[in-house]
Amino acid sequence: MRLPLGLRLLGALRRRLGGSVAHLAPDAVPAAREAVLRLQHGPLGRAVIGPAPRDVTIIDARLPTAAVPEGLPVRVYRPAGSASPAPVVVNFHGGGFVQGDLDQSEWFCAHVAREGSVVVVSVDYRLAPEHTFPVPAQDCYDAVSALVADARAWGLDPARVAVMGDSAGGNLATVVCLMARDRRLDGVDAPAIAAQVLVYPGTEMVDVLPSERAIPVAPILSAGDIRGFHQLYLAGADGTHPYASPLRAELAGLPPALVQTAEHDPLRDHGERYVEALDAAGVPVRHTRYLGAAHGYVATATLTPRTSLQAVAEIAAFLRAM
């Protein structure tokens, strides 16, 4: 299916404004990231992302962890009439491990909270290149662990915890599941994660997968961007490590998964091969490829309302069964 006109125009505008920070030297990334955030927080960016529903309570807070005692910034989305203790979904935003923030995920998290009748806690993990692999992944794991350890104070049910993420956040979400499983196998206390939601996740950091060759240029993400982001994130670390490339991991024992991919996305095969690997490992998995969709549809709700709302509805149905 053909890409919507709005997405094609957004891609053209993005290229005209200078493209992605993925191709910059590490020391140039922080300033470029701030410029992207200023655009995202401006009228155009807010219009593309879309507004949060008014019947969801949104609170900013900090979540102390061992590595960040002053607390990682988090944003809590609580739907009207939610029970206490409530099921919780811990969200990790996309952005290639290098950019992105809580505002980027506002529409998505708020709608999942309302439609799924869950509390969503969105985590602002530390970013590369200032904090390279495995720091962002460890931040995400620590955030889940801290929430579960203090679940009563947050009004959350530690027996009903899911993780969720889009793009790089999808990678981080499933890596958190791997970390938790591995710690339990080693006899170490770890949070019990009941479900994982992976929206167009990246799962391989070394090999170039076929969809990257078939779709080298797309409105939000190009194949070259993928490689650039991976280099900034890894900074010379081993990209074959399963906590970097979960497609290479032993996947048995992971929680049930919902994986969404987009037709016009160079990351498409990352998600779809991961679905095959989860299934082969005996992990219950559901997969939907959204036709006519491109990477980033949960952050472009105004331009892609049908896809964005359909994706949220599917995620909500999956989470209600948690």
Short mmCIF file of C-alpha atoms in Angstrom, two decimals, residues 145-281:
data_model
loop_
_atom_site.label_atom_id
_atom_site.label_comp_id
_atom_site.label_asym_id
_atom_site.label_seq_id
_atom_site.Cartn_x
_atom_site.Cartn_y
_atom_site.Cartn_z
CA SER A 145 13.05 -3.34 39.26
CA ALA A 146 12.59 -0.15 41.29
CA LEU A 147 8.91 0.10 40.37
CA VAL A 148 8.26 -3.52 41.33
CA ALA A 149 10.20 -3.18 44.59
CA ASP A 150 8.12 -0.16 45.60
CA ALA A 151 4.89 -1.16 43.83
CA ARG A 152 2.59 -0.48 46.78
CA ALA A 153 3.76 3.13 47.09
CA TRP A 154 3.04 3.66 43.40
CA GLY A 155 -0.35 1.90 43.62
CA LEU A 156 0.79 -0.85 41.25
CA ASP A 157 0.31 -4.61 41.13
CA PRO A 158 3.76 -6.31 41.00
CA ALA A 159 2.15 -9.48 39.61
CA ARG A 160 0.86 -7.65 36.51
CA VAL A 161 3.86 -5.89 34.98
CA ALA A 162 4.45 -5.49 31.25
CA VAL A 163 7.15 -3.70 29.28
CA MET A 164 6.58 -1.76 26.07
CA GLY A 165 8.68 0.19 23.60
CA ASP A 166 8.89 1.41 20.05
CA SER A 167 11.96 1.19 17.79
CA ALA A 168 15.03 1.40 20.06
CA GLY A 169 12.58 1.26 22.95
CA GLY A 170 11.32 -2.07 21.61
CA ASN A 171 14.88 -3.37 21.71
CA LEU A 172 15.23 -2.14 25.30
CA ALA A 173 11.89 -3.66 26.35
CA THR A 174 12.78 -7.16 25.21
CA VAL A 175 16.33 -6.82 26.56
CA VAL A 176 14.82 -6.02 29.97
CA CYS A 177 12.93 -9.33 29.68
CA LEU A 178 16.19 -11.13 28.87
CA MET A 179 17.95 -9.53 31.82
CA ALA A 180 15.16 -10.49 34.21
CA ARG A 181 15.06 -14.07 32.95
CA ASP A 182 18.84 -14.44 33.12
CA ARG A 183 18.98 -13.17 36.67
CA ARG A 184 16.28 -15.60 37.74
CA LEU A 185 18.19 -18.44 36.09
CA ASP A 186 21.24 -17.36 38.10
CA GLY A 187 19.19 -17.48 41.30
CA VAL A 188 19.05 -13.70 41.67
CA ASP A 189 15.82 -11.92 42.55
CA ALA A 190 14.36 -10.20 39.49
CA PRO A 191 10.99 -8.69 38.49
CA ALA A 192 8.44 -11.09 37.00
CA ILE A 193 7.40 -9.59 33.66
CA ALA A 194 4.05 -10.82 32.41
CA ALA A 195 4.05 -9.45 28.85
CA GLN A 196 6.08 -7.49 26.32
CA VAL A 197 4.85 -5.13 23.60
CA LEU A 198 7.39 -4.42 20.85
CA VAL A 199 6.47 -1.82 18.24
CA TYR A 200 8.72 -1.96 15.14
CA PRO A 201 11.67 -3.03 17.33
CA GLY A 202 15.32 -3.17 16.34
CA THR A 203 16.77 -6.57 17.16
CA GLU A 204 20.06 -6.93 15.22
CA MET A 205 23.07 -4.60 15.34
CA VAL A 206 25.64 -6.36 13.16
CA ASP A 207 24.01 -8.01 10.14
CA VAL A 208 22.11 -5.93 7.57
CA LEU A 209 18.67 -7.53 7.18
CA PRO A 210 16.81 -7.70 3.83
CA SER A 211 14.25 -4.98 4.64
CA GLU A 212 17.11 -2.51 5.13
CA ARG A 213 18.18 -3.15 1.53
CA ALA A 214 14.64 -3.23 0.18
CA ILE A 215 13.60 0.02 1.91
CA PRO A 216 16.78 2.11 2.11
CA VAL A 217 14.91 5.41 2.44
CA ALA A 218 11.70 6.00 4.43
CA PRO A 219 10.07 9.13 5.92
CA ILE A 220 11.19 8.75 9.54
CA LEU A 221 14.08 6.29 9.41
CA SER A 222 16.51 5.22 6.69
CA ALA A 223 18.72 2.15 6.54
CA GLY A 224 21.73 4.44 6.91
CA ASP A 225 20.21 5.95 10.04
CA ILE A 226 19.95 2.49 11.59
CA ARG A 227 23.66 1.83 11.12
CA GLY A 228 24.59 5.29 12.40
CA PHE A 229 22.49 4.95 15.53
CA HIS A 230 23.99 1.53 16.24
CA GLN A 231 27.53 2.90 15.97
CA LEU A 232 26.75 5.74 18.36
CA TYR A 233 25.11 3.35 20.82
CA LEU A 234 27.74 0.64 20.75
CA ALA A 235 30.82 2.90 20.55
CA GLY A 236 32.94 -0.12 19.69
CA ALA A 237 31.22 -2.60 22.02
CA ASP A 238 30.32 -6.08 20.78
CA GLY A 239 27.11 -5.76 18.78
CA THR A 240 26.58 -9.53 18.83
CA HIS A 241 25.94 -9.47 22.58
CA PRO A 242 22.33 -10.63 23.13
CA TYR A 243 21.61 -7.52 25.21
CA ALA A 244 22.46 -5.47 22.10
CA SER A 245 21.08 -7.83 19.44
CA PRO A 246 18.29 -9.85 21.07
CA LEU A 247 17.73 -11.71 17.79
CA ARG A 248 20.93 -13.59 18.70
CA ALA A 249 19.73 -14.50 22.21
CA GLU A 250 18.34 -17.74 23.57
CA LEU A 251 14.71 -16.69 23.91
CA ALA A 252 13.09 -19.56 25.82
CA GLY A 253 11.35 -18.46 28.98
CA LEU A 254 10.52 -14.92 27.88
CA PRO A 255 7.02 -13.54 28.53
CA PRO A 256 4.30 -13.55 25.85
CA ALA A 257 4.87 -10.91 23.19
CA LEU A 258 2.93 -8.69 20.85
CA VAL A 259 5.10 -7.48 17.97
CA GLN A 260 3.97 -4.84 15.50
CA THR A 261 5.83 -3.98 12.30
CA ALA A 262 5.25 -1.47 9.49
CA GLU A 263 5.19 -2.25 5.78
CA HIS A 264 7.39 0.71 4.75
CA ASP A 265 10.06 0.37 7.43
CA PRO A 266 13.70 -0.67 7.00
CA LEU A 267 13.44 -2.20 10.50
CA ARG A 268 10.55 -4.44 9.40
CA ASP A 269 12.60 -7.66 9.24
CA HIS A 270 14.10 -6.97 12.66
CA GLY A 271 10.65 -7.41 14.17
CA GLU A 272 9.44 -10.16 11.87
CA ARG A 273 12.53 -12.34 12.27
CA TYR A 274 12.25 -11.83 16.01
CA VAL A 275 8.67 -13.09 15.85
CA GLU A 276 9.92 -16.25 14.13
CA ALA A 277 12.66 -16.69 16.73
CA LEU A 278 10.24 -16.23 19.64
CA ASP A 279 7.85 -18.74 18.13
CA ALA A 280 10.68 -21.25 17.59
CA ALA A 281 11.67 -20.84 21.25
#
